[in-house]
CSV table of C-alpha atoms in Angstrom, one decimal:
chain,number,residue,atom,x,y,z
A,21,MET,CA,-4.1,-6.4,23.8
A,22,LYS,CA,-2.8,-4.8,27.3
A,23,LEU,CA,-6.3,-2.9,27.7
A,24,THR,CA,-9.2,-2.7,30.1
A,25,PHE,CA,-13.0,-2.0,29.6
A,26,TRP,CA,-12.5,0.3,32.2
A,27,GLU,CA,-9.5,1.9,30.7
A,28,ALA,CA,-11.0,2.3,27.3
A,29,ALA,CA,-13.8,4.0,28.9
A,30,GLU,CA,-12.3,7.1,30.0
A,31,ALA,CA,-10.1,6.7,27.0
A,32,ILE,CA,-12.7,7.7,24.5
A,33,LYS,CA,-14.8,9.4,27.5
A,34,ALA,CA,-18.1,7.3,27.4
A,35,THR,CA,-20.9,9.1,28.1
A,36,ASN,CA,-23.0,6.3,29.9
A,37,ASP,CA,-22.7,4.2,33.5
A,38,TRP,CA,-20.0,2.2,32.1
A,39,LYS,CA,-18.8,1.3,35.5
A,40,GLN,CA,-22.3,-0.5,36.1
A,41,TRP,CA,-19.8,-3.9,34.6
A,42,PRO,CA,-17.1,-5.2,36.3
A,43,ASP,CA,-13.3,-4.2,34.9
A,44,PHE,CA,-11.9,-7.5,32.4
A,45,ASP,CA,-9.1,-6.8,30.2
A,46,LEU,CA,-10.1,-6.7,26.3
A,47,THR,CA,-8.4,-9.2,24.4
A,48,GLY,CA,-9.3,-7.6,21.0
A,49,ILE,CA,-11.1,-5.0,18.6
A,50,GLU,CA,-13.1,-5.6,16.0
A,51,PHE,CA,-15.1,-4.2,13.6
A,52,ASP,CA,-16.3,-7.0,11.9
A,53,SER,CA,-18.4,-9.1,13.7
A,54,ARG,CA,-17.8,-12.7,11.7
A,55,LEU,CA,-14.2,-11.6,13.4
A,56,ILE,CA,-14.9,-11.6,17.3
A,57,GLN,CA,-13.1,-13.4,19.6
A,58,SER,CA,-14.3,-14.1,23.5
A,59,ASN,CA,-13.9,-11.2,25.3
A,60,ASN,CA,-13.6,-8.6,22.1
A,61,LEU,CA,-14.2,-5.3,22.2
A,62,PHE,CA,-17.0,-4.9,19.1
A,63,VAL,CA,-16.8,-1.4,17.1
A,64,PRO,CA,-20.2,-1.5,15.2
A,65,LEU,CA,-19.0,1.4,11.9
A,66,LYS,CA,-21.9,3.5,10.3
A,67,GLY,CA,-21.3,2.6,6.6
A,68,GLU,CA,-23.3,0.4,3.7
A,69,ASN,CA,-24.3,-2.0,6.4
A,70,ASP,CA,-24.5,-0.1,9.7
A,71,GLY,CA,-22.8,-2.7,12.1
A,72,HIS,CA,-24.7,-2.5,15.2
A,73,SER,CA,-27.5,-4.4,13.7
A,74,PHE,CA,-24.6,-7.5,13.9
A,75,ILE,CA,-24.4,-7.2,17.5
A,76,GLU,CA,-26.0,-10.3,17.5
A,77,SER,CA,-23.7,-11.6,15.8
A,78,ALA,CA,-21.0,-10.7,18.1
A,79,ILE,CA,-22.8,-12.0,21.1
A,80,GLU,CA,-22.7,-15.6,19.9
A,81,LYS,CA,-19.2,-15.2,19.2
A,82,GLY,CA,-18.4,-14.1,22.8
A,83,VAL,CA,-17.8,-10.3,22.6
A,84,GLY,CA,-16.8,-8.5,25.9
A,85,ALA,CA,-18.3,-5.6,24.9
A,86,THR,CA,-19.0,-3.1,22.6
A,87,LEU,CA,-19.0,1.0,21.7
A,88,TRP,CA,-22.4,1.8,21.0
A,89,SER,CA,-24.3,5.0,19.4
A,90,ALA,CA,-26.9,3.8,17.9
A,91,THR,CA,-30.6,5.6,18.9
A,92,LYS,CA,-32.0,2.0,19.8
A,93,ALA,CA,-31.2,0.6,23.0
A,94,ALA,CA,-27.9,-1.7,23.5
A,95,PRO,CA,-28.4,-5.1,24.6
A,96,GLU,CA,-29.0,-5.1,28.6
A,97,LYS,CA,-26.6,-7.5,29.7
A,98,LEU,CA,-23.5,-6.7,27.6
A,99,PRO,CA,-21.0,-4.2,28.4
A,100,THR,CA,-21.3,-1.3,26.4
A,101,LEU,CA,-19.5,2.3,25.9
A,102,GLN,CA,-22.1,4.5,24.3
A,103,VAL,CA,-20.6,7.5,22.3
A,104,SER,CA,-21.4,10.4,19.9
A,105,ASP,CA,-19.1,8.5,17.0
A,106,THR,CA,-17.9,4.4,16.7
A,107,LEU,CA,-15.0,5.8,14.4
A,108,LYS,CA,-14.2,8.8,16.1
A,109,ALA,CA,-13.6,6.7,19.5
A,110,MET,CA,-12.0,3.8,17.8
A,111,GLN,CA,-9.7,6.4,16.5
A,112,ASP,CA,-9.5,8.3,20.3
A,113,LEU,CA,-8.6,4.7,21.9
A,114,ALA,CA,-5.8,4.3,18.9
A,115,VAL,CA,-4.2,7.6,20.4
A,116,TYR,CA,-4.7,6.5,23.7
A,117,TYR,CA,-2.6,3.1,23.0
A,118,LEU,CA,0.3,4.5,21.1
A,119,LYS,CA,0.7,6.7,23.6
A,120,LYS,CA,0.1,3.7,26.3
A,121,MET,CA,3.1,0.5,24.7
A,122,LYS,CA,5.4,4.1,23.4
A,123,PRO,CA,6.2,1.6,19.9
A,124,THR,CA,8.4,4.3,17.6
A,125,VAL,CA,6.6,4.9,14.4
A,126,ILE,CA,7.2,5.3,11.2
A,127,ALA,CA,4.6,6.4,8.6
A,128,ILE,CA,4.8,5.6,4.3
A,129,THR,CA,2.8,7.3,2.0
A,130,GLY,CA,3.2,7.6,-1.8
A,131,SER,CA,1.6,7.2,-5.2
A,132,ASN,CA,3.2,4.1,-5.8
A,133,GLY,CA,5.4,1.6,-4.2
A,134,LYS,CA,4.5,2.3,-0.6
A,135,THR,CA,3.1,-1.3,0.2
A,136,THR,CA,6.2,-2.7,-1.1
A,137,THR,CA,8.2,0.1,0.9
A,138,LYS,CA,6.8,-0.5,3.7
A,139,ASP,CA,7.2,-4.9,3.6
A,140,MET,CA,11.1,-4.1,2.7
A,141,THR,CA,11.5,-1.5,6.0
A,142,GLU,CA,9.6,-4.2,8.4
A,143,ALA,CA,12.1,-7.0,6.8
A,144,VAL,CA,14.9,-4.8,7.9
A,145,LEU,CA,13.7,-3.6,11.2
A,146,ALA,CA,12.8,-6.9,12.1
A,147,GLN,CA,17.0,-7.8,12.0
A,148,GLN,CA,17.0,-6.2,15.4
A,149,PHE,CA,12.9,-4.7,16.7
A,150,LYS,CA,10.0,-6.6,17.4
A,151,THR,CA,8.2,-5.5,14.5
A,152,TYR,CA,4.5,-4.8,13.0
A,153,LYS,CA,2.9,-2.9,10.0
A,154,THR,CA,-0.3,-2.3,8.2
A,155,GLN,CA,-1.6,-5.4,7.1
A,156,GLY,CA,-3.2,-5.4,3.4
A,157,ASN,CA,-4.2,-2.2,2.8
A,158,TYR,CA,-5.6,-1.0,6.1
A,159,ASN,CA,-4.2,2.2,5.2
A,160,ASN,CA,-7.3,4.9,5.7
A,161,ASP,CA,-8.8,6.2,8.6
A,162,ILE,CA,-10.5,3.2,9.7
A,163,GLY,CA,-7.6,0.8,9.1
A,164,LEU,CA,-4.7,2.6,10.3
A,165,PRO,CA,-6.1,2.7,14.3
A,166,TYR,CA,-7.7,-0.9,14.0
A,167,THR,CA,-3.4,-1.4,13.0
A,168,ILE,CA,-2.6,0.2,16.1
A,169,LEU,CA,-5.0,-1.6,18.1
A,170,HIS,CA,-4.0,-5.1,16.7
A,171,MET,CA,-0.5,-4.4,17.3
A,172,PRO,CA,1.4,-7.3,19.7
A,173,ASP,CA,2.0,-5.8,23.3
A,174,GLU,CA,5.7,-6.1,22.2
A,175,THR,CA,5.8,-4.6,19.3
A,176,GLU,CA,8.9,-2.3,19.2
A,177,LYS,CA,8.8,0.0,15.5
A,178,LEU,CA,5.0,0.0,14.0
A,179,ILE,CA,5.1,0.7,10.1
A,180,LEU,CA,2.2,2.2,9.4
A,181,GLU,CA,1.1,2.6,5.8
A,182,MET,CA,-0.9,5.8,4.9
A,183,GLY,CA,-3.1,6.2,1.7
A,184,MET,CA,-5.4,9.2,0.4
A,185,ASP,CA,-7.8,10.3,-2.0
A,186,HIS,CA,-7.7,13.6,-0.7
A,187,ALA,CA,-6.5,16.9,0.4
A,188,ASN,CA,-6.1,16.4,4.5
A,189,GLU,CA,-6.5,13.0,5.2
A,190,ILE,CA,-3.0,12.4,5.6
A,191,ASP,CA,-3.1,15.2,7.9
A,192,PHE,CA,-5.4,13.2,9.7
A,193,LEU,CA,-3.8,10.1,9.8
A,194,SER,CA,-0.3,12.2,10.4
A,195,ARG,CA,-1.6,13.7,13.6
A,196,LEU,CA,-3.2,10.7,15.1
A,197,ALA,CA,0.0,8.4,14.6
A,198,GLN,CA,2.6,10.8,15.6
A,199,PRO,CA,5.2,9.2,13.5
A,200,ASP,CA,9.2,9.5,14.4
A,201,VAL,CA,10.4,8.8,11.1
A,202,ALA,CA,8.2,9.4,7.6
A,203,ALA,CA,8.8,8.4,4.2
A,204,ILE,CA,7.5,9.8,0.7
A,205,THR,CA,8.0,6.9,-1.7
A,206,MET,CA,7.3,8.9,-5.3
A,207,ILE,CA,4.8,11.5,-6.6
A,208,GLY,CA,3.0,10.3,-9.2
A,209,GLU,CA,-0.9,11.1,-10.7
A,210,ALA,CA,-2.9,9.1,-8.4
A,211,HIS,CA,-6.1,10.6,-7.2
A,212,ILE,CA,-5.1,13.7,-9.5
A,213,GLU,CA,-9.0,14.2,-10.6
A,214,ASN,CA,-9.5,15.1,-6.1
A,215,LEU,CA,-6.4,17.3,-6.3
A,216,GLY,CA,-5.8,19.0,-9.6
A,217,SER,CA,-2.0,18.6,-10.2
A,218,ARG,CA,0.7,16.8,-9.4
A,219,ALA,CA,1.9,19.6,-7.2
A,220,GLY,CA,-1.5,19.1,-5.6
A,221,ILE,CA,-0.9,15.5,-5.3
A,222,ALA,CA,2.8,16.7,-3.4
A,223,LYS,CA,1.2,19.3,-1.2
A,224,ALA,CA,-1.8,16.3,-0.2
A,225,LYS,CA,1.7,13.6,0.8
A,226,MET,CA,3.5,16.4,2.6
A,227,GLU,CA,0.9,16.3,5.0
A,228,ILE,CA,2.5,12.9,6.6
A,229,THR,CA,4.6,15.8,8.4
A,230,ALA,CA,1.1,16.9,9.9
A,231,GLY,CA,2.3,14.4,13.0
A,232,LEU,CA,6.4,13.9,12.4
A,233,ALA,CA,8.2,13.9,15.4
A,234,LYS,CA,10.2,18.0,15.5
A,235,SER,CA,13.1,15.6,16.1
A,236,GLY,CA,12.1,12.9,13.0
A,237,LEU,CA,13.6,12.4,9.8
A,238,LEU,CA,11.6,12.4,6.6
A,239,ILE,CA,12.8,10.6,3.6
A,240,ILE,CA,11.6,12.0,0.1
A,241,PRO,CA,13.1,11.1,-3.8
A,242,ALA,CA,16.1,13.5,-5.1
A,243,ASP,CA,14.5,13.2,-8.6
A,244,GLU,CA,10.8,15.1,-7.5
A,245,PRO,CA,11.3,19.1,-8.1
A,246,LEU,CA,8.1,19.7,-6.3
A,247,LEU,CA,9.0,18.2,-3.0
A,248,LEU,CA,12.3,19.8,-1.9
A,249,PRO,CA,10.4,23.5,-1.5
A,250,LEU,CA,8.3,22.1,0.7
A,251,THR,CA,10.7,20.2,3.6
A,252,LYS,CA,12.8,24.4,3.9
A,253,GLU,CA,10.5,25.8,7.1
A,254,LEU,CA,10.6,22.0,8.2
A,255,PRO,CA,12.7,21.3,11.8
A,256,GLN,CA,12.8,17.2,11.1
A,257,ALA,CA,16.2,16.1,9.6
A,258,ILE,CA,15.7,15.5,6.0
A,259,LYS,CA,17.1,12.6,3.9
A,260,THR,CA,16.8,12.2,0.4
A,261,PHE,CA,17.1,9.1,-1.8
A,262,GLY,CA,17.6,8.0,-5.7
A,263,LEU,CA,20.2,6.9,-8.7
A,264,VAL,CA,21.7,10.7,-8.7
A,265,GLN,CA,22.9,13.7,-6.5
A,266,ALA,CA,20.9,11.8,-3.4
A,267,ASP,CA,22.0,11.8,0.0
A,268,CYS,CA,21.4,7.9,-0.6
A,269,MET,CA,22.2,6.9,-4.0
A,270,ALA,CA,22.6,3.4,-5.5
A,271,GLU,CA,23.8,2.0,-8.5
A,272,ILE,CA,22.5,-0.8,-9.8
A,273,ILE,CA,24.9,-3.9,-10.4
A,274,GLU,CA,22.8,-6.4,-12.2
A,275,ALA,CA,19.0,-6.5,-12.7
A,276,GLN,CA,17.3,-9.4,-13.9
A,277,LYS,CA,13.7,-10.7,-14.0
A,278,GLU,CA,13.4,-11.9,-10.1
A,279,PHE,CA,16.1,-9.7,-8.4
A,280,THR,CA,18.1,-6.9,-8.7
A,281,SER,CA,21.8,-6.2,-7.1
A,282,PHE,CA,23.1,-2.9,-5.7
A,283,LYS,CA,25.4,-0.7,-4.7
A,284,ILE,CA,25.0,2.6,-2.2
A,285,SER,CA,27.3,5.2,-2.0
A,286,GLY,CA,30.1,5.3,0.5
A,287,SER,CA,29.5,1.4,0.9
A,288,ASN,CA,30.5,-1.7,-1.1
A,289,THR,CA,28.0,-3.7,0.7
A,290,LEU,CA,26.2,-5.3,-2.6
A,291,PHE,CA,22.7,-5.8,-1.9
A,292,THR,CA,19.8,-7.5,-3.5
A,293,ILE,CA,16.2,-7.3,-3.8
A,294,PRO,CA,14.2,-10.1,-4.6
A,295,VAL,CA,12.0,-7.6,-6.8
A,296,LEU,CA,13.1,-6.4,-10.2
A,297,GLY,CA,13.1,-2.7,-11.6
A,298,GLU,CA,14.3,0.7,-10.2
A,299,TYR,CA,12.0,1.9,-8.9
A,300,ASN,CA,12.2,-0.9,-6.1
A,301,VAL,CA,15.4,-0.3,-5.6
A,302,GLY,CA,14.4,3.4,-4.8
A,303,ASN,CA,12.1,1.7,-2.4
A,304,ALA,CA,14.8,-0.2,-0.7
A,305,LEU,CA,16.9,3.1,-0.3
A,306,ILE,CA,13.7,3.8,1.8
A,307,ALA,CA,14.0,1.0,3.7
A,308,ILE,CA,18.1,1.1,4.2
A,309,SER,CA,17.6,5.1,5.1
A,310,ILE,CA,15.4,4.1,7.7
A,311,GLY,CA,17.2,1.2,8.8
A,312,GLN,CA,20.6,3.5,8.9
A,313,TRP,CA,18.4,6.1,11.4
A,314,PHE,CA,18.1,3.3,14.0
A,315,GLU,CA,21.9,2.1,13.9
A,316,LEU,CA,20.9,-1.1,12.6
A,317,SER,CA,24.3,-2.5,10.3
A,318,GLU,CA,24.9,-2.8,6.4
A,319,GLU,CA,25.0,-6.5,6.9
A,320,LYS,CA,21.5,-7.0,8.8
A,321,ILE,CA,19.8,-4.2,6.4
A,322,LYS,CA,21.5,-6.2,3.8
A,323,ILE,CA,19.5,-9.9,5.3
A,324,GLY,CA,16.7,-8.3,6.1
A,325,LEU,CA,16.1,-7.1,2.3
A,326,ALA,CA,17.2,-9.9,0.3
A,327,ASP,CA,14.3,-12.3,2.8
A,328,PHE,CA,11.9,-9.4,2.7
A,329,LYS,CA,7.9,-10.7,1.2
A,330,LEU,CA,6.3,-9.0,-1.3
A,331,THR,CA,2.5,-8.3,-0.7
A,332,LYS,CA,0.3,-10.1,-2.9
A,333,ASN,CA,-0.5,-8.8,-6.4
A,334,ARG,CA,2.7,-6.1,-6.1
A,335,THR,CA,4.6,-6.9,-9.0
A,336,GLU,CA,4.6,-10.6,-8.8
A,337,TRP,CA,6.3,-12.5,-11.0
A,338,LEU,CA,4.1,-16.2,-11.3
A,339,LYS,CA,4.0,-18.8,-14.1
A,340,SER,CA,1.4,-20.5,-16.0
A,341,SER,CA,1.5,-24.6,-16.2
A,342,THR,CA,2.7,-23.9,-19.9
A,343,GLY,CA,5.9,-22.0,-19.0
A,344,ILE,CA,4.2,-18.7,-19.6
A,345,GLU,CA,5.9,-16.1,-17.3
A,346,ILE,CA,3.2,-13.8,-15.8
A,347,LEU,CA,4.3,-10.2,-14.0
A,348,SER,CA,1.4,-9.5,-12.6
A,349,ASP,CA,0.9,-5.4,-11.1
A,350,VAL,CA,-2.6,-5.3,-11.1
A,351,TYR,CA,-3.1,-3.3,-7.7
A,352,ASN,CA,-3.2,0.3,-8.4
A,353,ALA,CA,-1.7,2.4,-11.8
A,354,ASN,CA,-0.7,5.6,-12.4
A,355,PRO,CA,0.8,6.8,-15.7
A,356,THR,CA,4.5,7.1,-13.8
A,357,ALA,CA,4.4,3.9,-12.4
A,358,MET,CA,3.2,2.2,-15.0
A,359,ASN,CA,6.0,3.8,-17.1
A,360,LEU,CA,8.5,2.9,-14.4
A,361,VAL,CA,7.1,-0.8,-14.6
A,362,LEU,CA,7.1,-1.2,-18.7
A,363,ASP,CA,10.8,0.2,-18.5
A,364,SER,CA,11.8,-2.1,-16.6
A,365,PHE,CA,9.6,-5.1,-18.4
A,366,SER,CA,11.0,-4.4,-21.8
A,367,GLN,CA,14.8,-5.2,-20.7
A,368,MET,CA,13.5,-8.2,-19.3
A,369,PRO,CA,15.4,-10.7,-20.4
A,370,THR,CA,13.0,-14.0,-22.3
A,371,GLN,CA,13.1,-16.9,-24.8
A,372,GLY,CA,9.5,-16.0,-26.2
A,373,LYS,CA,8.0,-12.4,-26.8
A,374,ARG,CA,6.8,-10.2,-25.0
A,375,VAL,CA,3.4,-8.9,-24.3
A,376,ALA,CA,1.8,-6.5,-22.6
A,377,VAL,CA,-2.0,-6.5,-21.1
A,378,LEU,CA,-2.6,-3.3,-20.4
A,379,GLY,CA,-6.0,-1.8,-18.4
A,380,ASP,CA,-7.5,2.0,-17.5
A,381,MET,CA,-5.7,3.8,-14.7
A,382,LEU,CA,-8.8,5.5,-13.1
A,383,GLU,CA,-8.9,9.1,-10.9
A,384,LEU,CA,-7.3,11.5,-13.6
A,385,GLY,CA,-9.4,13.6,-14.4
A,386,PRO,CA,-9.8,15.3,-16.9
A,387,ASP,CA,-6.2,15.1,-18.8
A,388,SER,CA,-6.8,11.1,-18.5
A,389,ALA,CA,-6.9,10.6,-22.4
A,390,SER,CA,-3.7,12.3,-23.0
A,391,MET,CA,-2.4,10.8,-19.5
A,392,HIS,CA,-3.0,7.2,-21.5
A,393,ALA,CA,-1.6,8.5,-24.5
A,394,SER,CA,1.4,9.0,-23.0
A,395,VAL,CA,2.2,5.7,-22.3
A,396,SER,CA,3.5,5.1,-26.0
A,397,GLU,CA,6.7,6.5,-25.1
A,398,HIS,CA,8.0,3.6,-23.1
A,399,LEU,CA,6.3,0.9,-25.6
A,400,LYS,CA,8.5,0.0,-28.7
A,401,PRO,CA,7.8,-2.7,-30.9
A,402,THR,CA,11.6,-3.7,-30.6
A,403,GLU,CA,11.2,-4.6,-27.1
A,404,ILE,CA,7.4,-5.3,-26.3
A,405,ASP,CA,6.0,-7.6,-29.3
A,406,GLU,CA,2.7,-7.5,-28.7
A,407,VAL,CA,-0.1,-5.2,-26.8
A,408,VAL,CA,-3.7,-5.6,-25.3
A,409,LEU,CA,-5.2,-2.5,-23.9
A,410,TYR,CA,-8.5,-3.0,-21.9
A,411,GLY,CA,-10.6,-0.5,-20.8
A,412,SER,CA,-12.4,2.9,-22.3
A,413,GLU,CA,-9.8,5.1,-20.9
A,414,MET,CA,-7.4,3.0,-22.6
A,415,GLN,CA,-8.6,3.7,-25.9
A,416,ALA,CA,-6.6,7.1,-26.8
A,417,LEU,CA,-3.5,4.9,-25.9
A,418,TYR,CA,-4.8,2.4,-28.7
A,419,ASP,CA,-4.6,5.5,-31.1
A,420,SER,CA,-1.6,7.1,-30.4
A,421,LEU,CA,0.0,2.9,-31.1
A,422,THR,CA,-1.5,2.6,-34.3
A,423,THR,CA,1.6,4.4,-36.3
A,424,LYS,CA,3.8,2.4,-34.6
A,425,TYR,CA,2.5,-1.3,-34.4
A,426,GLU,CA,1.2,-3.7,-36.9
A,427,LYS,CA,-2.4,-3.9,-36.0
A,428,LYS,CA,-1.9,-7.8,-36.2
A,429,TYR,CA,-0.1,-7.0,-33.0
A,430,LEU,CA,-1.7,-4.3,-31.1
A,431,HIS,CA,-5.6,-4.9,-29.8
A,432,TYR,CA,-8.2,-3.4,-27.6
A,433,PHE,CA,-11.3,-4.3,-25.9
A,434,LYS,CA,-13.7,-2.6,-24.1
A,435,LYS,CA,-14.5,-3.8,-20.2
A,436,THR,CA,-17.3,-5.7,-20.9
A,437,GLU,CA,-15.4,-7.5,-23.2
A,438,LYS,CA,-12.9,-9.7,-20.0
A,439,ALA,CA,-14.2,-12.4,-22.0
A,440,ALA,CA,-12.5,-11.7,-24.9
A,441,LEU,CA,-9.5,-10.3,-23.5
A,442,THR,CA,-8.8,-13.9,-21.8
A,443,ASP,CA,-9.7,-15.6,-24.7
A,444,THR,CA,-7.1,-13.7,-27.4
A,445,LEU,CA,-4.3,-13.8,-24.7
A,446,LYS,CA,-5.1,-17.2,-24.6
A,447,GLU,CA,-4.8,-17.6,-28.5
A,448,ILE,CA,-1.4,-15.4,-29.0
A,449,LEU,CA,0.5,-16.8,-25.7
A,450,GLU,CA,2.9,-19.3,-25.9
A,451,PRO,CA,5.1,-21.1,-23.7
A,452,LYS,CA,8.3,-19.2,-22.7
A,453,ASP,CA,6.4,-15.7,-23.5
A,454,MET,CA,6.4,-13.4,-21.2
A,455,VAL,CA,3.5,-10.8,-20.2
A,456,ILE,CA,2.9,-8.0,-17.6
A,457,LEU,CA,-0.8,-6.7,-16.6
A,458,LYS,CA,-0.6,-3.5,-15.1
A,459,ALA,CA,-3.6,-1.6,-14.4
A,460,SER,CA,-6.1,-0.1,-11.8
A,461,ASN,CA,-7.2,-2.8,-9.1
A,462,GLY,CA,-11.1,-2.0,-9.9
A,463,MET,CA,-10.6,-2.8,-13.6
A,464,GLY,CA,-10.1,-6.4,-12.1
A,465,LEU,CA,-7.4,-7.7,-14.1
A,466,ASN,CA,-6.1,-9.8,-11.6
A,467,GLU,CA,-9.1,-11.9,-12.7
A,468,VAL,CA,-7.3,-12.7,-16.4
A,469,VAL,CA,-4.2,-13.8,-13.9
A,470,THR,CA,-6.2,-16.3,-12.7
A,471,LYS,CA,-7.1,-17.7,-15.4
A,472,LEU,CA,-3.8,-17.2,-17.5
A,473,LEU,CA,-2.1,-19.6,-14.8
A,474,GLU,CA,-4.4,-22.2,-15.9
A,475,ILE,CA,-3.1,-22.5,-19.7
């Protein structure tokens, strides 16, 4: 980290007499006292637990300095920067650090696929540049400035994931990060409970342009009619992606369980990504478009996509000890995303039967029941042999499937019956079967995945 104590004090406009301490180089920044290393700057955040109460732990680990906004006195001998709000101070420091280090910033948002797209984009740009990306799901008002302040000194391209639950959240993140390139993966139904409609979600995702450089690039899906009208007054270059009528358009050549190959319009290069699904081809088209914007060769883009590493729990293929193939996609879910992955799963070749385990999709608001029921259109007994549903919201899908599936091939469990669900899966799954698990993260299906791996 190229930042000194005095420099940080000036950047955040600390209100105390910080020059009473000699200046020194900060080695990093942390808000979790357990992660503190020598000469780090500690940011005690106020949440369920007040971070100020962990200052002694930070001191024991060799912290160099701390931000401070508590009414109680700061430790006397520890270099301290007094501020009114430690989170805002960290955000202000991130803004300063971006201006100092001057990386090119790429911002990615969307109802689904933003983490995969971030991973693909980083892998592509890493073929030519020093890159750094959002780690895990650090994509909010805490995680984004934290990511900025953790980027390596040599970073040339910084890929930031931007998440949201409510309107105006991405607006804030975009103005903080000031991206040069921005991309929206898709508009689904996630958080529709807070935003009212898909149109409301589209408008919230378009907030990513709030801080976008006027000479920059915005990438959007060609098949989303809610977005294009919102781009008409924008000064930035607009590029669409998709499988039909798009600026960056793909033709799928081969789709298998563990890879998908495709070509793009105007090129004979065969691109391959180590994941399944048309929706992931869309994510790859964003990474290709970004690579093209920064003038990477097709060969470098091809290599980056072929080798990219997927963040855990995003459409991850696993195998049990007896050979059951498990498609784990349990980090998040909305109807659009669930339908897309079911369509791909339905076509995957298998020597056994296909089984779908679907849990509640959360935060869908008053239309949740109808949205869950609508997934029935993507479940066919000729393609998915058995369906296991989990959670109170999935009752609506269960009811809609009773006319399509024989009772013995349709199972329903309440959220309190996770153990019974797992036991049923152990009974019905056999070697060479293929099973998909898809739900919102709050349903905890990752625990079921762990149990299935032991079969």
